[in-house]
PDB file of C-alpha atoms in Angstrom:
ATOM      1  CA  UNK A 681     116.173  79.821 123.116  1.00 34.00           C
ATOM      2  CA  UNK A 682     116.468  82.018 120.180  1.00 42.00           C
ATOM      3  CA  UNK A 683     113.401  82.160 118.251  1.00 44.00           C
ATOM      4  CA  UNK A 684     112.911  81.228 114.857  1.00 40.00           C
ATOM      5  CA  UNK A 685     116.267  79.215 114.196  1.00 38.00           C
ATOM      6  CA  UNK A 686     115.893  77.201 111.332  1.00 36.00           C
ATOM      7  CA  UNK A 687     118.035  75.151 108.564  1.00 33.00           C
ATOM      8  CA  UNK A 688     119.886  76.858 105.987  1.00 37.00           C
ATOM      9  CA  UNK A 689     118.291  76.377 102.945  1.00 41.00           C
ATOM     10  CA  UNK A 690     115.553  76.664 100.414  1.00 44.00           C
ATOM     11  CA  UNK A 691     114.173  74.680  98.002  1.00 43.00           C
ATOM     12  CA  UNK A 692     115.017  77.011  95.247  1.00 54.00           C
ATOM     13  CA  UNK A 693     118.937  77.230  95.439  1.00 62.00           C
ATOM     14  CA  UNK A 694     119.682  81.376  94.695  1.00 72.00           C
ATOM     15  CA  UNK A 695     123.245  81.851  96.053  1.00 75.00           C
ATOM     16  CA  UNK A 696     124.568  82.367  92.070  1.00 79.00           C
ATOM     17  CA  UNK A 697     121.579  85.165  92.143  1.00 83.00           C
ATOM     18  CA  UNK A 698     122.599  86.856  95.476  1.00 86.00           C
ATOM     19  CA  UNK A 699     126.347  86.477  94.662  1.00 84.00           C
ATOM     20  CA  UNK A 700     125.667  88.797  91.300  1.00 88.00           C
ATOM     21  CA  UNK A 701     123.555  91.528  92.597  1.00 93.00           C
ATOM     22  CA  UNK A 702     125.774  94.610  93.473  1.00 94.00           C
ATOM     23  CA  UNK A 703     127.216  94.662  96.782  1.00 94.00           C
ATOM     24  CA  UNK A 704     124.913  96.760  98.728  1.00 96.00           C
ATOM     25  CA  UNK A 705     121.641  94.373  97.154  1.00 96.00           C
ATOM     26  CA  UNK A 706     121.790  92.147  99.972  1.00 96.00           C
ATOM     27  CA  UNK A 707     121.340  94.895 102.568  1.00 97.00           C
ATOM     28  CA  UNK A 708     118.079  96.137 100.450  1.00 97.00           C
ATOM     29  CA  UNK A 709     117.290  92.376 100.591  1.00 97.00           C
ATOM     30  CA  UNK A 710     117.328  92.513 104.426  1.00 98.00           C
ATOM     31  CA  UNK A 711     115.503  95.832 104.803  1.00 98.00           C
ATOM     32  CA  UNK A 712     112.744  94.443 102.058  1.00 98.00           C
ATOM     33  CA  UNK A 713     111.862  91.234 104.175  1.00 98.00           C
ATOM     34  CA  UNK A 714     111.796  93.183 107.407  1.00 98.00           C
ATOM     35  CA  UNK A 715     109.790  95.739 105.967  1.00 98.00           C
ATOM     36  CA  UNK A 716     107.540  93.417 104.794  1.00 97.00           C
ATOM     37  CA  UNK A 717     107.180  91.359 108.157  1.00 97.00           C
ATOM     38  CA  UNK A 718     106.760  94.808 110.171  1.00 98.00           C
ATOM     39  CA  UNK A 719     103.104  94.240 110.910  1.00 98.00           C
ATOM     40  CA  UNK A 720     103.657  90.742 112.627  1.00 98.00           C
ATOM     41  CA  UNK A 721     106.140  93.103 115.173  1.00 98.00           C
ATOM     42  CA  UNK A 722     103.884  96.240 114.673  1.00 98.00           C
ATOM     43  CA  UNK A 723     100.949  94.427 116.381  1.00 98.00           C
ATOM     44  CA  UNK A 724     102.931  93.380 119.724  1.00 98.00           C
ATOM     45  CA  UNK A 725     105.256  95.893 120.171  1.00 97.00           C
ATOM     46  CA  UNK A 726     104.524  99.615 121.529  1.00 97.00           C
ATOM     47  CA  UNK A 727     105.058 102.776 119.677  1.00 97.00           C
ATOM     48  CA  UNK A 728     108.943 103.319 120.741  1.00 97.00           C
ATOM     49  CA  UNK A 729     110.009 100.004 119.836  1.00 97.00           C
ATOM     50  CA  UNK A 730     108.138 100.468 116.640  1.00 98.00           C
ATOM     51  CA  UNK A 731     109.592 103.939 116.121  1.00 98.00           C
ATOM     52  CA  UNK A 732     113.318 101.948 116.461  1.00 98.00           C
ATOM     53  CA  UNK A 733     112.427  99.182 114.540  1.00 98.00           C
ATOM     54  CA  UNK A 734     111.103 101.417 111.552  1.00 98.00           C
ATOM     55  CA  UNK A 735     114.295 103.654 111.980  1.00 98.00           C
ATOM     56  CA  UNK A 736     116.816 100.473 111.472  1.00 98.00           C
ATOM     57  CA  UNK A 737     114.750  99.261 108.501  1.00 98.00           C
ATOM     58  CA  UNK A 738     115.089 102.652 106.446  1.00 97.00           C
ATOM     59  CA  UNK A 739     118.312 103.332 107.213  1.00 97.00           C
ATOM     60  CA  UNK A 740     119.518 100.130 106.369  1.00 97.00           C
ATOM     61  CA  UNK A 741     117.193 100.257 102.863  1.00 95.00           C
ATOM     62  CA  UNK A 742     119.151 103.299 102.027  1.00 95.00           C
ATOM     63  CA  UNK A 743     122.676 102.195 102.012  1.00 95.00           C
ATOM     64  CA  UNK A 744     124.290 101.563  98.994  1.00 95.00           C
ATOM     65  CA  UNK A 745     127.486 100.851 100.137  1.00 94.00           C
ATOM     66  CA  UNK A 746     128.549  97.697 102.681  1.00 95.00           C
ATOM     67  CA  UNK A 747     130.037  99.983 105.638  1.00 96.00           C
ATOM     68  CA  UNK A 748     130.253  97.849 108.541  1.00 96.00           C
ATOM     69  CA  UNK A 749     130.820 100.342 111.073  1.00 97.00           C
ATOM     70  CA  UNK A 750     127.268 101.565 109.642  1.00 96.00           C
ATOM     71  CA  UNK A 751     126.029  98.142 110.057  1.00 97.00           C
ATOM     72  CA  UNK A 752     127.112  97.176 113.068  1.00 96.00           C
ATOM     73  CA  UNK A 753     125.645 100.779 115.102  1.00 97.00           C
ATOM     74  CA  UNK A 754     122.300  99.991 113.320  1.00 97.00           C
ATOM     75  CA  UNK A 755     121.962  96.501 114.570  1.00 96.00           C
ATOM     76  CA  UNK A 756     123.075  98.288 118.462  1.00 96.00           C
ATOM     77  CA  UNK A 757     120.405 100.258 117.794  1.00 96.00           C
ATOM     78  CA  UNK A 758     118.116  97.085 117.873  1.00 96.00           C
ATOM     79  CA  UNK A 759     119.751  95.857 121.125  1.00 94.00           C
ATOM     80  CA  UNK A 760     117.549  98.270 123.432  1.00 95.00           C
ATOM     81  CA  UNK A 761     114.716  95.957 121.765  1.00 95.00           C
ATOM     82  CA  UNK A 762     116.477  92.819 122.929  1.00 93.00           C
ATOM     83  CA  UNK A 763     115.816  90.816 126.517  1.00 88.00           C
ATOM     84  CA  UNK A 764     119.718  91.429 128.090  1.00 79.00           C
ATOM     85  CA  UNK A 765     118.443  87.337 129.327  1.00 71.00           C
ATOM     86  CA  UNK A 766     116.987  85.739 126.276  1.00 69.00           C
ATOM     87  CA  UNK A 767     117.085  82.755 128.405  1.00 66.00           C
ATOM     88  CA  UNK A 768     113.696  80.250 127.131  1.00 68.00           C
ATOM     89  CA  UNK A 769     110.962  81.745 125.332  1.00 76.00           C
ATOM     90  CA  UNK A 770     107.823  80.774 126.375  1.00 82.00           C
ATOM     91  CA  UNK A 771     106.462  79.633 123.156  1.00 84.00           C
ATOM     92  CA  UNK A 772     102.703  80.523 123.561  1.00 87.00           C
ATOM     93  CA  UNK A 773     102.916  84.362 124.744  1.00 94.00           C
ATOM     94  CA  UNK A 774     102.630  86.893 122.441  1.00 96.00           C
ATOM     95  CA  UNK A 775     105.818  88.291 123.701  1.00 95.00           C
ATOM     96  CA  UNK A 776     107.666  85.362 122.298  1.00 95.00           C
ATOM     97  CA  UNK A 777     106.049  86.016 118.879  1.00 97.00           C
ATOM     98  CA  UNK A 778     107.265  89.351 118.535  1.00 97.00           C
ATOM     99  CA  UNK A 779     110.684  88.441 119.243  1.00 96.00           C
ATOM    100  CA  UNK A 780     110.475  86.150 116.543  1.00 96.00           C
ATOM    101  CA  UNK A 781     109.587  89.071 114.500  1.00 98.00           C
ATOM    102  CA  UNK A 782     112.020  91.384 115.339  1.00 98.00           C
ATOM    103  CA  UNK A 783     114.748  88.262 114.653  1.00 97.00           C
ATOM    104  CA  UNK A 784     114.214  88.750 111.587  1.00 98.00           C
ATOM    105  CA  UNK A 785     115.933  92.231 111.254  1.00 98.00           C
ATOM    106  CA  UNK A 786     118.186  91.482 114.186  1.00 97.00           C
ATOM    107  CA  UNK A 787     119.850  87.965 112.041  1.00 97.00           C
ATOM    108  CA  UNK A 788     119.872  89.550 108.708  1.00 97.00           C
ATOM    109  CA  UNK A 789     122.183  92.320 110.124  1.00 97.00           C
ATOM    110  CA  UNK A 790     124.124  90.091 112.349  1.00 96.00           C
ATOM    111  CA  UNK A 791     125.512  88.220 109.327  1.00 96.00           C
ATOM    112  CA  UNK A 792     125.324  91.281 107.443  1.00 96.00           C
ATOM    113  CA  UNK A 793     128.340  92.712 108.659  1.00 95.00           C
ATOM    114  CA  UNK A 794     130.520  89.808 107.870  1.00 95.00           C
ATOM    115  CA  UNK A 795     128.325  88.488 104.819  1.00 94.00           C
ATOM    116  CA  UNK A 796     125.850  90.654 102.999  1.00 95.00           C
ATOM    117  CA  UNK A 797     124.462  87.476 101.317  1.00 94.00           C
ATOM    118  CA  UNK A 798     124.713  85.465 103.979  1.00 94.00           C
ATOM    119  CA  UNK A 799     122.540  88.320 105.941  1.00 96.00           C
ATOM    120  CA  UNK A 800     119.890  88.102 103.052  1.00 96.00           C
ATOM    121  CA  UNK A 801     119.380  84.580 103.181  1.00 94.00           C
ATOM    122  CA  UNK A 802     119.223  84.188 106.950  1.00 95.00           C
ATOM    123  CA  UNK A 803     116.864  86.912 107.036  1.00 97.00           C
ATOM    124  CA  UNK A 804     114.926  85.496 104.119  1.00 95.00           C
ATOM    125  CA  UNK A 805     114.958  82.131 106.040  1.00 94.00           C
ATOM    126  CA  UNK A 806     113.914  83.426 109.277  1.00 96.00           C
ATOM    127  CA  UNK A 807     110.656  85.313 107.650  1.00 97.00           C
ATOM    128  CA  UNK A 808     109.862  82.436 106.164  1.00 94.00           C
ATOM    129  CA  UNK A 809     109.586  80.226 108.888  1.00 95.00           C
ATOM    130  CA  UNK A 810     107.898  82.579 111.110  1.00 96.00           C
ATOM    131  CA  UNK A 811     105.324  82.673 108.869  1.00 95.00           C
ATOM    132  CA  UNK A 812     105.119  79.041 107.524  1.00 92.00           C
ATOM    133  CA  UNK A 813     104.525  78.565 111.722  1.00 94.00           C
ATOM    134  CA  UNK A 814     101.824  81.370 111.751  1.00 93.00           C
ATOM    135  CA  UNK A 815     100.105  79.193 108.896  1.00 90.00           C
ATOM    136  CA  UNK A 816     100.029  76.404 110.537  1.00 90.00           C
ATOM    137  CA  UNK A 817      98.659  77.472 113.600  1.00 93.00           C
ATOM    138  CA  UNK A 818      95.883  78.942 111.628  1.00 91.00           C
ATOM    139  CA  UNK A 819      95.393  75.675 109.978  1.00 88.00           C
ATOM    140  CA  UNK A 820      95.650  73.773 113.046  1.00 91.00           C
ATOM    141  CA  UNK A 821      92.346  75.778 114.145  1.00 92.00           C
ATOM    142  CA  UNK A 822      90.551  74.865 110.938  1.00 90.00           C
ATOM    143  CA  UNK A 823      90.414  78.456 110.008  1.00 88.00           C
ATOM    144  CA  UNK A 824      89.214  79.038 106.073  1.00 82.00           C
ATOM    145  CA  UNK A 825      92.152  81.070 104.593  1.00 75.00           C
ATOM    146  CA  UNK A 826      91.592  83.809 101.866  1.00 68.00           C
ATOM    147  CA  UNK A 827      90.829  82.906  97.936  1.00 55.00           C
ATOM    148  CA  UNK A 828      93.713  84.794  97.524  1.00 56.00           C
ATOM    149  CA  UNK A 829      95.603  81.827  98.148  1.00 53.00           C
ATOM    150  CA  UNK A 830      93.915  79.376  96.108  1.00 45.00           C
ATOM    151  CA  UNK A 831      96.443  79.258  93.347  1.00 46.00           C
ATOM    152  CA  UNK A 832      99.013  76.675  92.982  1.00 47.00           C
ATOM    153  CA  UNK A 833     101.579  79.347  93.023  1.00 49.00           C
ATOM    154  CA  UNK A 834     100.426  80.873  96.274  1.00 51.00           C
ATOM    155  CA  UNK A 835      99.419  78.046  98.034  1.00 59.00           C
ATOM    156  CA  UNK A 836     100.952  78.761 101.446  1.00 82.00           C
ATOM    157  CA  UNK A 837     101.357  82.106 103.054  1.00 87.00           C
ATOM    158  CA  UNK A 838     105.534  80.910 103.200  1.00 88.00           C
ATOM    159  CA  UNK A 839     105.728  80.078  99.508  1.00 87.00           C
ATOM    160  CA  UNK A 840     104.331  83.759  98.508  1.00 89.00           C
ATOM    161  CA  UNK A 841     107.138  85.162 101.068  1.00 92.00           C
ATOM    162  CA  UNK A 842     109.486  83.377  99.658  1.00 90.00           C
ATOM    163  CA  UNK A 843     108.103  84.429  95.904  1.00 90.00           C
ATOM    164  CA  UNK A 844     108.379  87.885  97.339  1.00 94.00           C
ATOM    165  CA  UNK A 845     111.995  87.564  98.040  1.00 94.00           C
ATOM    166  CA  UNK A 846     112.677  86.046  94.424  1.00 92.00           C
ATOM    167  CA  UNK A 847     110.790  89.027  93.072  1.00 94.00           C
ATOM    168  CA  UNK A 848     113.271  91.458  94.584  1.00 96.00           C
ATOM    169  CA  UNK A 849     116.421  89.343  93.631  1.00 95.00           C
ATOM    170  CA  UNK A 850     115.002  90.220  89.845  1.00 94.00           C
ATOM    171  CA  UNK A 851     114.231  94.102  90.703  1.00 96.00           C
ATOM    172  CA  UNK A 852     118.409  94.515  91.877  1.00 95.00           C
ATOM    173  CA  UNK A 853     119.564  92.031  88.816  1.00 93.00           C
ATOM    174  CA  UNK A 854     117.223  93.617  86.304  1.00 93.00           C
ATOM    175  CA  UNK A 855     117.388  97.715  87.260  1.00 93.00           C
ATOM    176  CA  UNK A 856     120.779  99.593  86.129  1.00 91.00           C
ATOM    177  CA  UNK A 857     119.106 102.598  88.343  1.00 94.00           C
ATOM    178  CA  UNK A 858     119.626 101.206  91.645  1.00 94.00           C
ATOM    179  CA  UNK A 859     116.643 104.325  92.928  1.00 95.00           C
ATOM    180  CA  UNK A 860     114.382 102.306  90.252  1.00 96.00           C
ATOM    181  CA  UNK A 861     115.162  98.742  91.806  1.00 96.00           C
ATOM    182  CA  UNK A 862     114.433  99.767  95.229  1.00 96.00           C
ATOM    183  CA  UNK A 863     111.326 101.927  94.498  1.00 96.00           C
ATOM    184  CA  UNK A 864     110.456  98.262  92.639  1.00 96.00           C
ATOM    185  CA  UNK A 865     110.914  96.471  96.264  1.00 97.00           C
ATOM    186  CA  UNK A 866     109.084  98.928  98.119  1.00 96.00           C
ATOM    187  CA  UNK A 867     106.180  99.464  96.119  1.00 96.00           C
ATOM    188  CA  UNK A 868     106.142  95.451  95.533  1.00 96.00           C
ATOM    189  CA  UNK A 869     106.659  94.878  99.518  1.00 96.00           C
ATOM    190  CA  UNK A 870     104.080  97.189 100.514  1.00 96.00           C
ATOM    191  CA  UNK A 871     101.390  96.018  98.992  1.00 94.00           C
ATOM    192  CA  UNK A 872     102.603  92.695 100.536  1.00 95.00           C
ATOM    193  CA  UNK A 873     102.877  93.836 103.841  1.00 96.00           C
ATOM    194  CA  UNK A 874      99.430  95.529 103.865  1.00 95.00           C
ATOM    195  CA  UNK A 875      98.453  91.604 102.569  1.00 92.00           C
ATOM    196  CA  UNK A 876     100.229  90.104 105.775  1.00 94.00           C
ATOM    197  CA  UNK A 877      98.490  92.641 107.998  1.00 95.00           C
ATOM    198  CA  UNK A 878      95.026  92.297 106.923  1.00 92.00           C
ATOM    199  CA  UNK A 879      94.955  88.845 105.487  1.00 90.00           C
ATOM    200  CA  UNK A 880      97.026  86.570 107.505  1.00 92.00           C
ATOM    201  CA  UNK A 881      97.796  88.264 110.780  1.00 96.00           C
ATOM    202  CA  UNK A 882      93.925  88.156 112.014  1.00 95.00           C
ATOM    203  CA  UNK A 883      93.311  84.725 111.140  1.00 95.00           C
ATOM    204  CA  UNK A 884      96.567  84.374 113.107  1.00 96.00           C
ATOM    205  CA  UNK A 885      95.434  86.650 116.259  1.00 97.00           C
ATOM    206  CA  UNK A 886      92.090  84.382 116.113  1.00 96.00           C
ATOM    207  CA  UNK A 887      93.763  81.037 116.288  1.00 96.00           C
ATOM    208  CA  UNK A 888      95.941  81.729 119.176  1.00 96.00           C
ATOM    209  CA  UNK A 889      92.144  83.545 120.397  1.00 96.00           C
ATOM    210  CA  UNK A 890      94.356  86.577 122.034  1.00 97.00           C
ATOM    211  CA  UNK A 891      92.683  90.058 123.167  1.00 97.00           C
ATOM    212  CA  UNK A 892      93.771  92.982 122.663  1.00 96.00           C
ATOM    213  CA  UNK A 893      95.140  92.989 126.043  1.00 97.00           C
ATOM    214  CA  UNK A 894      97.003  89.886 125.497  1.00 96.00           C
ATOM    215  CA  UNK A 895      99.005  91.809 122.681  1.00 97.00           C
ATOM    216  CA  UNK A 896      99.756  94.435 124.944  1.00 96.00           C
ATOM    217  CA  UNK A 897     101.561  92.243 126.833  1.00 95.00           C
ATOM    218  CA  UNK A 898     104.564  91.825 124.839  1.00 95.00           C
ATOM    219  CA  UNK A 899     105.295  95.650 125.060  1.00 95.00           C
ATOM    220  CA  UNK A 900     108.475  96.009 126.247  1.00 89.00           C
ATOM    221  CA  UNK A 901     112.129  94.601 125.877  1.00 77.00           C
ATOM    222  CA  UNK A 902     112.114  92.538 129.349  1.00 72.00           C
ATOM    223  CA  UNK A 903     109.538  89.840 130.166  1.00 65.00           C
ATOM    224  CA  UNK A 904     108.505  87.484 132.767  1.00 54.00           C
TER     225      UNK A 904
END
């Protein structure tokens, strides 16, 4: 199965939003939510998959023009990453998890080449439900989450993701500089990464009660 399918929308509709950012927004769009997901593949993947992974993500945060040809080399370049089999996913391995990760990248620049907005919103959608699931499973433990998401506006791990992506649909519609929107995103998205890595991601880790060990098991492209 491919992981991390999921419908195609949102309860906020922002098509008219995507479809009036400059061409090359949706790209940044892309590179912003897999930037901000990198810890969740950071943790089960080893250093030259990470090392790839990081490479596609800048590169594709720097365009600022929709080449194709560019697009499609950088998503090859996330192939190597890929099981040549995907075959089924054994849903409780680690390994599984951070192929559900790296989907995120590998979807938004599938439909990137075709459909810059249709790459953003797949991406977008595929972020979101990875971590919506990674919520629940805390959840499901009766883990405590952080007071950090005690607010009505942050009340789920997925709805701050998702206010995340909103927040960089304003930086591209709001910045003439297009340098000034994307240092907007980055600053913005790495402060919410860091919050993914040290607030979520643990509580995550504790619920599924893995070892180190057990997250060195997903190193690699090809699994058992």
């Amino acid at each position: 199965m491919t992981p991390g399918n999921g419908p195609d929308d949102r309860s906020y509709d922002y098509a008219a939003e995507l479809g009036a950012l400059p061409a090359w927004g949706p790209l940044a769009l892309v590179a912003a939510v897999a930037a901000r997901v990198t810890p969740a593949y950071r943790v089960l993947a080893d250093a030259a998959e990470n090392a790839v992974h990081a490479s596609v993500v800048d590169a594709l945060g720097q365009a600022r023009e929709v080449d194709t040809v560019i697009l499609r080399h950088l998503h090859d370049d996330l192939l190597p990453l890929w099981p040549e089999d995907e075959g089924e996913m054994d849903v409780l391995t680690p390994y599984y998890w951070k192929m559900r990760a790296l989907h995120v990248l590998k979807v938004g620049l599938e439909h990137a080449v075709d459909d810059p907005v249709r790459g953003a919103r797949m991406a977008e959608q595929t972020a979101v439900d990875m971590i919506d699931d990674f919520d629940s499973r805390v959840e499901q433990e009766g883990i405590d989450r952080p007071l950090a998401l005690s607010s009505e506006e942050t009340s789920s791990y997925a709805v701050r993701e998702f206010g995340n992506f909103l927040h960089d649909v304003a930086a591209l519609r709001e910045e003439a500089d297009p340098e000034t929107a994307v240092w907007r995103i980055r600053e913005h998205g790495s402060a919410e990464a860091e919050f993914l890595e040290q607030e979520l991601l643990p509580l995550w880790i504790q619920a599924e009660n893995w070892a180190q060990a057990d997250l060195e098991s997903a190193h690699g492209a090809e699994h058992e």
